[in-house]
Amino acid sequence: MKIFVPMDSAAKALGAEEVVAALRVAAPDAEIVRTGSRGMIWLEPLVEVEIDGVRHGFGPAEPADAGGIVDGTSARALGPVEDLDWMKRQSRLTFARVGVIDPLSLDDYQAHGGLAGLRRALGMSGQDIVDEVKASGLRGRGGAGFPTGIKWQTVHDAEAPQKYIVCNADEGDSGTFADRMIMEGDPFTLIEGMAIAGIGVGATRGYVYLRSEYPDAIAVMSRAVELARKAGMLGADVLGSGRAFDMEIRKGAGAYVCGEETSLLNSLEGKRGVVRAKPPLPALEGFLGRPTVVNNVISLATVPVIFEKGARAYADFGLGRSRGTVTLQIAGNVARGGLFETGFGISLGEVVNDLGGGTASGRPVKAVQVGGPLGAYMPVSRFDTPIGYEEFDQNGGLIGHAGLVVFDDTTDMLGMARFAMEFCAVESCGKCTPCRIGAVRGVETIDRIAEGDAGALTLLTDLCETMKDGSLCALGGFTPFPVMSAVTQFPDDFARQKEAAE
Amino acid sequence: MQSPNVTIIAEDFGHLISEHRDAEGALLPILHAIQDVCGYIPDAAHPLICDALNITQAELHGVISFYHDFRKKPAGRHVLKVCRAEACQSVGGDAVAATLLDRLGLDWHGTTHNGAVTVEPVYCLGLCACGPAAMVDGRVVGRVDAAKLDALLAEAGV
């Protein structure tokens, strides 16, 4: 008997370890394989039992369900996992193996298409590799949406004794967990993507800057790097090609701003994680002043499938200038939260109401914050906005890392606006004045609005303009998005306070 | 696990430092290594780090004080981190945190009188579809409510 149980931290947080212990008692002879998560977090821990070669799901499982799962009588039975609506409706490219394979088995990895992309890339010139990424239309999945191939081209063309690939795994945005899930569920795909990037641009060394808040991901990634090195996937002679690429995992230290690429580079160099002014671009003067590709986890983890299936096949998915798939993370007060990978173009409303099933509390949806703490609060009236970089921009938002946090009608939007400013104040690196001082003044100004000072709203609007135009990076520059979207889309929450004071 | 190791001596710091000093950007790995052993960054380690990396005390202080993770003094025996970010707020995280702090009579970063638990805010654990989320010494907990908090605190010896 073969049983699969996720070791993804969301599954662990919901009791997967206790379920595994109970399964070992109920079926001492069964082989229990630990996997990543399929992304149906509301069903975690999701136990899968292989019956006649088909994996049947049981979830959300509790230790008491172990007996019933083993003998097939459990009321938690969901049927074949691949036939579930959530799975059938996806186009899983980046996440194809997550939840399916043992994350630390290179054999499993290769049996499911792993290393095909790297093998193909090793037969190509650096320029051909860069051209393939350009043709795929892949854009930075960390939030900025900059074309990945263009960035690679700059580093490829730069001349230097040493170049670097740096993976930004400082996934600090609330509502996002795709990076964590892929690092815990399919770490070799990130390693393969970084190796292809290295071979492509002529970089022999790479680093993953991984936030310390993800101890499980750090453990899995570190082990995967060791295994990859042992298997010759990393090192002086990548898969016997004679080309070199090696990498290591570096742990962050709890600073949100280090998700900003220049601040990340300073941190990686052992300095305060203070933002650097651009130019120079990190692609020309990055880590230790050398040309450096800085890409998000999902961007790099998507590279292998582009090389395996071809740039055209990837670019066939999507909408307008947003090509390929988006790894939506549906979170917050939502009935069915989790990760859903699909082509760009699906509407916000379809994601929240159809996939997510509305709120978990059963109350009406009030707002959805898209793109993390620096993303706008979208009201229900904007639910027809298609998920795409330009489409969101036109509607006053940004898709960022494609995390969506759902809020019900009990939410006080003034409180959320205040939190955005407070968070910016706590996490500001302190380099530029609009962010360092503006965020503190922002909290005070919102408190004045709460006390009924109507004039403070004009001041807040003015402050947000200053922060937007005058900040060095997205922390100070984008904090006005959640604040001003709350003000403009939910004016009652700001006016009601005034009436209360009167 | 988080308790200070009072027996640590200069040679031990030297060993931890030399293990990482040749790495590119060695300072964070060194600080993490020392904190993993001691539970904080003791002042006694400062001159040794500065000497090994050829940086000033001011630079070192700047780095240690910049990051939320690095401690200048020991924490409680267990560290309980509670997520304050938006996704957890949307499912009542604020109320959970308020109950916790109220019950322990602490503010954020405070430690219980018996030294059992230090309570810290964290901004996202990546458990945004199963919040409110918390972490005890690296172990993640989802859908935290009053009952789960009680169990966690009892386990930690509060």
XYZ file of C-alpha atoms in Angstrom:
660
model
C 0.000 0.000 0.000
C 1.331 3.383 -0.991
C 0.164 6.492 0.874
C 1.089 10.094 0.091
C 0.993 12.842 2.730
C 2.251 16.404 2.155
C 5.170 17.761 4.164
C 4.341 21.278 2.977
C 4.281 23.621 5.960
C 0.599 24.486 5.449
C -0.214 20.770 5.775
C 2.059 20.517 8.806
C 0.411 23.564 10.358
C -2.922 21.750 10.043
C -1.713 18.521 11.612
C -0.058 16.438 8.860
C 2.582 15.044 11.247
C -0.078 13.750 13.647
C -1.939 12.179 10.718
C 1.233 10.450 9.520
C 1.838 9.052 13.003
C -1.713 7.663 13.080
C -1.339 6.180 9.586
C 1.857 4.397 10.623
C -0.097 2.723 13.424
C -3.105 1.925 11.223
C -0.997 0.548 8.364
C 2.451 -0.439 9.646
C 3.424 -2.035 6.334
C 2.354 0.836 4.096
C 4.908 2.951 2.277
C 4.287 6.585 3.240
C 5.695 9.084 0.736
C 5.968 12.715 1.787
C 5.154 15.179 -1.000
C 4.498 18.876 -1.504
C 0.951 20.204 -1.379
C -1.484 20.015 -4.294
C -2.505 23.528 -3.314
C -5.978 22.734 -1.972
C -5.187 24.152 1.430
C -8.767 23.840 2.683
C -8.429 20.064 2.245
C -5.105 19.799 4.087
C -3.872 17.535 5.405
C -4.822 15.788 2.156
C -3.913 12.117 2.322
C -3.691 10.215 -0.963
C -3.873 6.450 -1.288
C -2.809 4.727 -4.487
C -5.509 2.314 -5.631
C -4.871 0.478 -8.933
C -2.343 3.135 -9.921
C -4.760 6.010 -9.276
C -4.309 8.354 -6.351
C -7.470 8.789 -4.270
C -7.764 11.709 -1.899
C -8.982 11.885 1.699
C -9.232 15.228 3.397
C -9.086 17.245 5.458
C -7.727 14.308 7.430
C -7.454 14.002 11.182
C -5.574 11.332 13.111
C -8.885 9.608 13.949
C -9.521 9.126 10.219
C -6.437 6.934 9.707
C -8.241 3.599 10.063
C -10.999 4.547 7.648
C -8.515 5.900 5.107
C -6.519 2.673 5.169
C -9.551 0.386 4.743
C -11.280 2.756 2.301
C -14.375 3.429 4.391
C -13.556 6.995 5.439
C -16.189 9.691 4.990
C -13.330 11.995 3.988
C -13.017 10.230 0.622
C -12.820 12.666 -2.302
C -12.234 10.259 -5.188
C -9.315 10.451 -7.618
C -7.387 13.684 -6.902
C -6.730 14.454 -10.560
C -10.500 14.405 -11.202
C -11.277 17.088 -8.617
C -12.647 20.265 -10.186
C -9.824 22.382 -8.708
C -7.192 20.178 -10.352
C -8.934 19.699 -13.717
C -9.415 23.425 -14.272
C -5.728 24.284 -13.911
C -2.881 24.517 -16.407
C -0.095 23.325 -14.159
C 3.246 24.066 -15.786
C 5.418 25.541 -13.033
C 3.621 23.478 -10.395
C 3.236 20.283 -12.465
C 5.195 18.139 -10.024
C 4.244 19.822 -6.744
C 2.160 17.506 -4.606
C 2.874 14.639 -6.960
C 6.495 13.684 -6.362
C 8.781 13.192 -3.394
C 10.477 16.617 -3.406
C 13.879 15.174 -2.540
C 13.945 12.313 -5.016
C 15.925 13.125 -8.147
C 14.622 9.901 -9.712
C 11.034 11.045 -9.198
C 12.000 14.443 -10.535
C 13.446 13.041 -13.741
C 10.586 10.592 -14.195
C 8.268 13.621 -14.312
C 10.162 15.669 -16.883
C 12.853 17.084 -14.618
C 16.277 17.914 -16.130
C 14.941 17.737 -19.704
C 15.097 21.532 -19.857
C 18.632 21.764 -18.502
C 19.841 19.019 -20.891
C 18.391 20.939 -23.804
C 19.898 24.223 -22.600
C 23.334 22.634 -22.273
C 23.267 22.016 -26.016
C 22.535 25.672 -26.755
C 24.682 28.821 -26.834
C 24.196 31.463 -24.156
C 22.500 33.762 -26.646
C 20.120 31.006 -27.778
C 19.154 30.377 -24.160
C 18.444 34.075 -23.601
C 16.448 34.209 -26.861
C 14.337 31.244 -25.776
C 13.411 33.005 -22.531
C 12.581 36.178 -24.476
C 10.365 34.206 -26.859
C 8.474 32.661 -23.953
C 7.327 36.130 -22.881
C 8.170 35.302 -19.262
C 8.004 38.359 -17.013
C 9.203 38.748 -13.433
C 6.763 36.941 -11.190
C 7.977 38.755 -8.066
C 5.758 41.700 -8.820
C 7.467 44.140 -11.134
C 6.713 42.118 -14.267
C 9.944 43.070 -16.021
C 10.684 40.818 -19.024
C 13.035 38.131 -17.738
C 14.786 37.632 -21.086
C 15.744 41.317 -21.338
C 17.295 41.192 -17.871
C 19.223 38.053 -18.832
C 20.399 39.731 -22.039
C 21.931 42.622 -20.090
C 23.858 40.248 -17.846
C 24.806 38.053 -20.805
C 26.271 41.060 -22.634
C 28.138 42.411 -19.612
C 31.825 41.512 -19.407
C 33.134 40.594 -15.976
C 35.409 38.022 -14.338
C 32.443 36.795 -12.274
C 28.679 36.977 -12.723
C 25.945 35.779 -10.384
C 22.433 34.378 -10.353
C 20.552 35.502 -7.266
C 17.158 34.066 -6.499
C 14.884 36.318 -4.507
C 13.144 33.936 -2.110
C 12.305 36.654 0.398
C 8.584 36.108 -0.078
C 7.361 38.531 2.581
C 4.065 39.659 1.088
C 1.020 38.616 3.038
C -1.212 36.407 0.913
C 1.656 34.870 -1.031
C 3.041 31.382 -0.563
C 3.816 30.126 -4.073
C 7.571 30.461 -3.535
C 7.360 28.557 -0.282
C 5.237 25.826 -1.841
C 7.567 25.246 -4.764
C 10.691 25.284 -2.607
C 9.113 22.753 -0.244
C 7.396 20.739 -2.946
C 9.731 20.743 -5.970
C 13.096 22.262 -5.019
C 14.989 20.762 -7.965
C 12.993 22.823 -10.429
C 14.349 26.020 -8.858
C 17.877 24.608 -8.890
C 17.466 23.580 -12.545
C 16.129 27.028 -13.442
C 19.071 28.722 -11.775
C 21.506 26.403 -13.552
C 19.936 27.243 -16.923
C 20.154 30.947 -16.065
C 23.793 30.542 -15.088
C 24.707 28.663 -18.264
C 22.741 31.197 -20.309
C 24.330 34.400 -19.022
C 27.746 32.998 -18.122
C 27.361 33.032 -14.349
C 29.015 30.209 -12.434
C 27.695 31.024 -8.981
C 24.228 31.405 -7.547
C 22.544 32.200 -4.267
C 19.028 31.723 -3.015
C 18.216 34.437 -0.472
C 15.555 32.655 1.546
C 13.634 34.316 4.354
C 14.189 32.987 7.855
C 10.413 32.788 8.437
C 10.412 29.666 6.217
C 12.406 27.074 8.205
C 10.837 24.149 6.349
C 11.688 25.598 2.944
C 15.261 26.284 4.089
C 15.655 22.662 5.181
C 14.260 21.216 1.940
C 16.206 23.576 -0.349
C 19.483 23.026 1.514
C 19.111 19.258 1.262
C 18.152 19.490 -2.418
C 21.283 21.519 -3.211
C 23.431 18.858 -1.515
C 21.708 16.093 -3.484
C 21.986 18.009 -6.757
C 25.699 18.546 -6.193
C 26.199 14.877 -5.389
C 24.365 13.887 -8.575
C 26.455 16.198 -10.746
C 23.584 18.557 -11.503
C 25.633 21.302 -9.847
C 29.382 21.762 -9.696
C 32.339 22.218 -12.021
C 30.883 19.932 -14.679
C 27.084 20.300 -14.861
C 25.639 16.961 -16.107
C 28.974 16.208 -17.769
C 28.785 19.253 -20.036
C 32.065 20.760 -18.935
C 30.216 23.901 -17.901
C 30.201 25.061 -14.291
C 27.443 26.253 -12.012
C 27.099 25.938 -8.256
C 24.870 27.594 -5.707
C 24.054 27.894 -2.034
C 21.148 28.784 0.205
C 21.430 31.942 2.297
C 19.066 32.672 5.152
C 17.553 36.140 5.528
C 17.147 37.773 8.912
C 13.580 38.996 9.120
C 13.597 42.260 7.180
C 10.671 42.689 4.769
C 12.501 45.311 2.723
C 15.104 42.701 1.720
C 12.564 41.457 -0.807
C 13.495 44.578 -2.772
C 16.309 43.483 -5.037
C 18.976 46.079 -4.189
C 18.308 45.792 -0.486
C 18.526 42.016 -0.870
C 21.933 42.351 -2.531
C 23.240 44.512 0.315
C 21.960 41.965 2.811
C 23.567 39.122 0.872
C 26.841 41.039 1.021
C 26.547 41.159 4.807
C 25.414 44.744 5.111
C 22.308 46.479 6.408
C 19.487 45.735 4.010
C 19.307 49.305 2.804
C 17.990 50.067 -0.663
C 20.458 51.165 -3.343
C 19.632 53.890 -5.814
C 19.273 52.682 -9.423
C 21.130 53.041 -11.744
C 23.427 51.212 -11.697
C 21.151 48.270 -12.451
C 21.913 45.056 -10.567
C 22.227 43.432 -14.002
C 25.421 45.480 -14.429
C 26.527 46.128 -10.845
C 24.778 43.696 -8.558
C 26.163 41.288 -5.963
C 29.649 42.489 -4.949
C 29.453 44.963 -7.816
C 29.313 42.203 -10.467
C 26.657 41.648 -13.151
C 23.829 39.780 -11.468
C 20.529 38.273 -12.512
C 18.079 38.811 -9.661
C 14.904 36.831 -10.302
C 11.986 35.694 -8.195
C 11.562 32.008 -7.272
C 8.588 31.453 -9.575
C 10.321 33.130 -12.530
C 13.358 30.851 -12.172
C 11.294 27.757 -11.354
C 9.320 28.293 -14.569
C 12.434 28.308 -16.754
C 12.842 24.486 -16.847
C 9.346 23.879 -18.250
C 9.923 26.563 -20.894
C 13.009 24.681 -22.074
C 11.320 21.296 -21.742
C 8.209 22.174 -23.725
C 9.546 25.074 -25.789
C 9.028 28.835 -25.550
C 6.090 28.763 -27.978
C 4.158 26.219 -25.930
C 4.550 28.435 -22.863
C 3.673 31.672 -24.646
C 0.497 30.061 -26.011
C -1.022 30.586 -22.568
C -1.969 34.052 -21.406
C -3.525 37.353 -22.303
C -2.086 40.368 -24.138
C 1.439 41.026 -22.946
C 1.027 38.703 -19.941
C 2.183 35.392 -21.397
C 2.157 31.965 -19.795
C 0.592 30.999 -16.507
C 0.001 32.843 -13.282
C 0.298 31.048 -9.963
C -2.634 32.527 -8.062
C -2.554 32.340 -4.313
C -6.048 32.625 -2.896
C -5.907 33.557 0.769
C -7.456 35.279 3.729
C -11.142 35.018 4.536
C -12.000 32.590 1.748
C -13.876 29.288 1.730
C -11.432 27.476 -0.570
C -7.966 28.935 -0.256
C -4.863 27.670 -1.961
C -2.719 27.758 -5.054
C -4.255 27.707 -8.520
C -2.127 27.893 -11.671
C -3.814 29.053 -14.858
C -3.240 31.180 -17.940
C -3.362 34.948 -17.415
C -6.756 36.463 -18.207
C -9.076 34.876 -15.651
C -11.169 37.564 -13.927
C -10.740 38.582 -10.314
C -14.369 37.766 -9.579
C -14.083 34.259 -11.003
C -11.069 33.617 -8.781
C -12.699 34.880 -5.593
C -16.279 33.677 -6.023
C -16.003 30.661 -8.273
C -12.660 29.129 -7.318
C -12.490 30.488 -3.786
C -16.184 29.990 -3.071
C -16.570 33.412 -1.440
C -15.668 34.123 2.150
C -14.999 31.522 4.826
C -17.201 33.450 7.224
C -20.137 33.222 4.783
C -20.544 37.002 4.813
C -20.390 39.166 1.652
C -16.958 40.001 0.234
C -15.974 43.603 0.903
C -12.545 43.886 -0.680
C -9.688 41.841 -2.075
C -6.130 42.993 -1.600
C -4.147 41.859 -4.597
C -0.345 41.818 -4.667
C 0.571 41.873 -0.997
C 0.813 44.689 1.564
C 1.702 47.146 -1.213
C -1.213 46.155 -3.414
C -4.527 47.951 -3.828
C -7.792 46.933 -2.182
C -10.109 46.035 -5.041
C -13.836 46.463 -4.398
C -16.436 44.005 -5.706
C -17.305 46.534 -8.436
C -13.916 45.822 -10.046
C -14.334 42.050 -10.052
C -14.474 41.912 -13.843
C -10.802 42.972 -14.050
C -8.822 40.237 -15.816
C -5.659 39.051 -14.038
C -2.868 40.522 -16.159
C -0.084 43.054 -15.566
C -1.499 45.831 -17.768
C -5.147 45.041 -17.004
C -4.595 45.545 -13.279
C -2.517 48.644 -13.827
C -5.407 50.201 -15.765
C -7.737 49.488 -12.851
C -5.590 51.140 -10.222
C -3.984 47.964 -8.933
C -1.039 45.677 -9.430
C -0.944 41.895 -9.483
C 2.410 41.725 -7.735
C 3.191 38.139 -6.836
C -0.442 37.202 -7.585
C -1.515 36.740 -3.997
C -5.129 37.632 -3.216
C -6.378 38.290 0.303
C -10.138 38.269 0.693
C -11.896 40.378 3.350
C -15.552 40.207 4.384
C -17.912 43.100 5.120
C -16.914 43.368 8.777
C -13.535 44.781 7.741
C -12.784 48.369 8.708
C -10.900 49.804 5.741
C -9.581 52.735 7.759
C -7.961 50.193 10.029
C -6.432 48.424 7.024
C -5.096 51.718 5.647
C -3.575 52.507 9.032
C -1.977 49.054 9.145
C -0.402 49.616 5.723
C 1.282 52.778 7.003
C 2.267 51.122 10.287
C 3.809 48.191 8.439
C 5.759 50.577 6.205
C 7.031 52.395 9.289
C 8.150 49.150 10.946
C 9.862 47.798 7.839
C 11.273 50.958 6.233
C 15.015 50.655 5.679
C 15.349 54.313 6.570
C 17.286 55.456 3.550
C 14.778 57.831 1.960
C 12.734 60.439 3.812
C 9.286 59.964 2.202
C 9.211 56.364 3.406
C 11.049 56.681 6.736
C 9.145 59.728 7.997
C 6.128 59.628 5.704
C 4.954 56.272 7.026
C 5.065 57.466 10.636
C 3.194 60.664 9.734
C 0.768 58.531 7.729
C -0.245 56.567 10.817
C -0.739 59.804 12.758
C -2.756 61.378 9.959
C -5.067 58.369 9.673
C -5.571 58.523 13.436
C -6.634 62.142 13.012
C -9.139 61.098 10.340
C -10.466 58.472 12.743
C -10.960 61.180 15.331
C -13.077 63.157 12.895
C -10.559 65.669 11.543
C -11.872 66.100 7.990
C -8.928 68.236 6.882
C -6.557 65.361 7.552
C -7.841 63.494 4.500
C -6.409 66.117 2.149
C -3.130 65.893 4.018
C -3.109 62.105 3.690
C -3.715 62.352 -0.052
C -0.858 64.831 -0.372
C 1.432 62.660 1.757
C 0.652 59.633 -0.416
C 1.561 61.622 -3.551
C 4.890 62.545 -1.972
C 5.626 58.970 -0.935
C 4.681 57.658 -4.372
C 6.848 60.136 -6.264
C 9.711 60.520 -3.838
C 10.504 57.058 -2.483
C 13.474 55.065 -3.710
C 11.757 51.685 -3.800
C 8.357 50.043 -3.812
C 7.985 49.947 -0.022
C 7.506 53.694 0.351
C 6.409 54.112 -3.245
C 3.593 51.559 -3.231
C 2.286 51.827 0.354
C -0.012 54.591 -0.996
C -1.751 51.922 -3.146
C -3.529 50.135 -0.276
C -4.021 53.412 1.584
C -5.492 55.441 -1.258
C -7.516 52.549 -2.680
C -9.132 52.180 0.722
C -9.843 55.921 0.819
C -11.286 56.163 -2.688
C -13.120 52.839 -2.899
C -14.509 52.775 0.638
C -15.103 56.452 1.550
C -17.826 55.517 4.059
C -15.255 53.877 6.323
C -13.396 57.161 6.519
C -16.485 59.391 6.802
C -18.299 57.253 9.344
C -15.549 57.862 11.857
C -16.219 61.557 11.551
C -19.904 61.172 12.321
C -19.051 59.098 15.345
C -16.816 61.866 16.638
C -19.491 64.477 16.128
C 16.884 25.549 22.405
C 16.814 29.334 22.738
C 18.517 29.421 26.132
C 21.943 31.064 26.353
C 24.896 28.778 26.447
C 26.951 30.358 29.203
C 29.886 28.046 28.689
C 30.660 29.399 25.233
C 34.160 30.822 25.093
C 36.215 32.812 22.646
C 37.574 29.695 20.920
C 34.030 28.591 20.119
C 33.219 31.933 18.528
C 36.477 31.673 16.634
C 35.427 28.287 15.310
C 31.982 29.490 14.236
C 33.491 32.550 12.575
C 36.230 30.697 10.727
C 33.689 28.254 9.322
C 32.026 31.072 7.366
C 34.584 33.884 7.105
C 35.674 33.009 3.578
C 32.137 32.975 2.194
C 31.072 35.850 -0.040
C 29.061 38.127 2.247
C 30.052 36.219 5.371
C 28.484 38.401 8.056
C 24.889 37.124 8.064
C 25.931 33.455 8.023
C 28.309 34.166 10.948
C 25.645 35.974 12.961
C 23.125 33.199 12.323
C 25.682 30.561 13.350
C 26.428 32.354 16.619
C 22.767 32.959 17.393
C 21.915 29.326 16.620
C 24.368 28.272 19.342
C 23.932 31.045 21.918
C 20.369 32.154 21.307
C 21.633 35.737 20.846
C 24.723 37.636 19.731
C 26.863 38.133 22.844
C 28.932 41.313 23.077
C 31.995 39.143 23.599
C 31.732 37.961 20.003
C 31.802 41.468 18.509
C 35.565 42.164 18.476
C 36.247 38.704 17.049
C 33.761 39.208 14.191
C 35.088 42.693 13.438
C 38.626 41.401 13.410
C 37.837 38.448 11.133
C 35.910 40.512 8.564
C 37.875 43.748 8.919
C 34.823 45.829 9.736
C 34.266 48.399 12.463
C 32.199 47.926 15.629
C 29.835 50.570 14.242
C 29.291 48.628 11.045
C 28.622 45.453 13.005
C 26.212 47.220 15.342
C 24.463 48.681 12.296
C 23.885 45.239 10.827
C 22.812 43.523 14.046
C 20.341 46.282 14.867
C 18.909 46.425 11.335
C 17.486 42.903 11.275
C 14.528 41.771 13.372
C 16.055 38.303 13.844
C 19.238 39.189 15.695
C 19.018 39.519 19.457
C 21.305 41.444 21.769
C 20.101 39.482 24.773
C 18.641 36.021 25.266
C 14.966 35.322 24.562
C 12.732 33.086 26.629
C 13.109 29.298 26.389
C 10.527 29.276 23.609
C 9.760 31.924 21.023
C 6.150 32.220 19.928
C 5.700 34.215 16.745
C 2.209 35.347 15.836
C 1.413 36.636 12.363
C 0.075 40.182 12.221
C -0.168 40.480 8.430
C -3.276 41.154 6.359
C -4.322 37.590 5.488
C -4.307 36.580 9.142
C -6.113 39.814 10.093
C -8.898 38.916 7.657
C -9.698 35.819 9.717
C -9.449 37.362 13.154
C -5.699 37.321 13.783
C -5.818 40.624 15.645
C -8.220 39.245 18.235
C -6.092 36.121 18.710
C -2.975 38.242 19.261
C -4.789 40.585 21.638
C -6.080 37.636 23.691
C -2.586 36.176 23.868
C -0.859 39.391 24.965
C -3.629 40.106 27.439
C -3.447 36.640 28.943
C 0.295 36.842 29.407
C 0.231 40.494 30.436
C 2.885 41.256 27.825
C 3.442 43.591 24.934
C 5.104 42.426 21.697
C 8.714 41.254 22.246
C 7.966 40.657 25.921
C 8.993 37.545 27.878
C 6.953 35.846 30.598
C 8.279 36.196 34.163
C 9.250 32.547 34.360
C 11.306 32.923 31.171
C 9.246 30.306 29.337
C 8.026 32.274 26.325
C 8.920 35.365 24.338
C 6.092 36.648 22.142
C 6.998 38.293 18.849
C 5.062 39.645 15.890
C 5.856 38.216 12.484
C 4.706 39.565 9.158
C 3.700 36.503 7.211
C 4.616 32.852 7.583
C 3.261 31.908 4.160
C 0.264 30.197 5.765
C -2.176 32.738 4.364
C -4.871 30.236 3.353
C -4.988 28.676 6.831
C -4.637 31.606 9.204
C -4.420 32.904 11.837
C -0.904 31.506 11.811
C 1.785 31.153 14.434
C 5.164 29.512 14.857
C 6.703 28.039 18.009
C 10.476 27.564 17.755
C 10.238 26.829 14.035
C 7.120 24.633 14.246
C 4.201 26.064 12.273
C 0.602 26.177 13.506
C -2.428 27.124 11.414
C -6.009 28.215 12.200
C -4.955 29.342 15.645
C -7.796 29.985 18.088
C -8.042 30.402 21.838
C -7.990 26.634 22.445
C -4.897 26.085 20.309
C -3.166 28.998 22.051
C -3.876 27.447 25.438
C -2.391 24.160 24.282
C 0.710 25.863 22.879
C 1.287 27.866 26.041
C 0.801 24.837 28.259
C 3.305 22.910 26.148
C 5.770 25.770 26.475
C 5.441 25.742 30.247
C 3.649 29.031 30.828
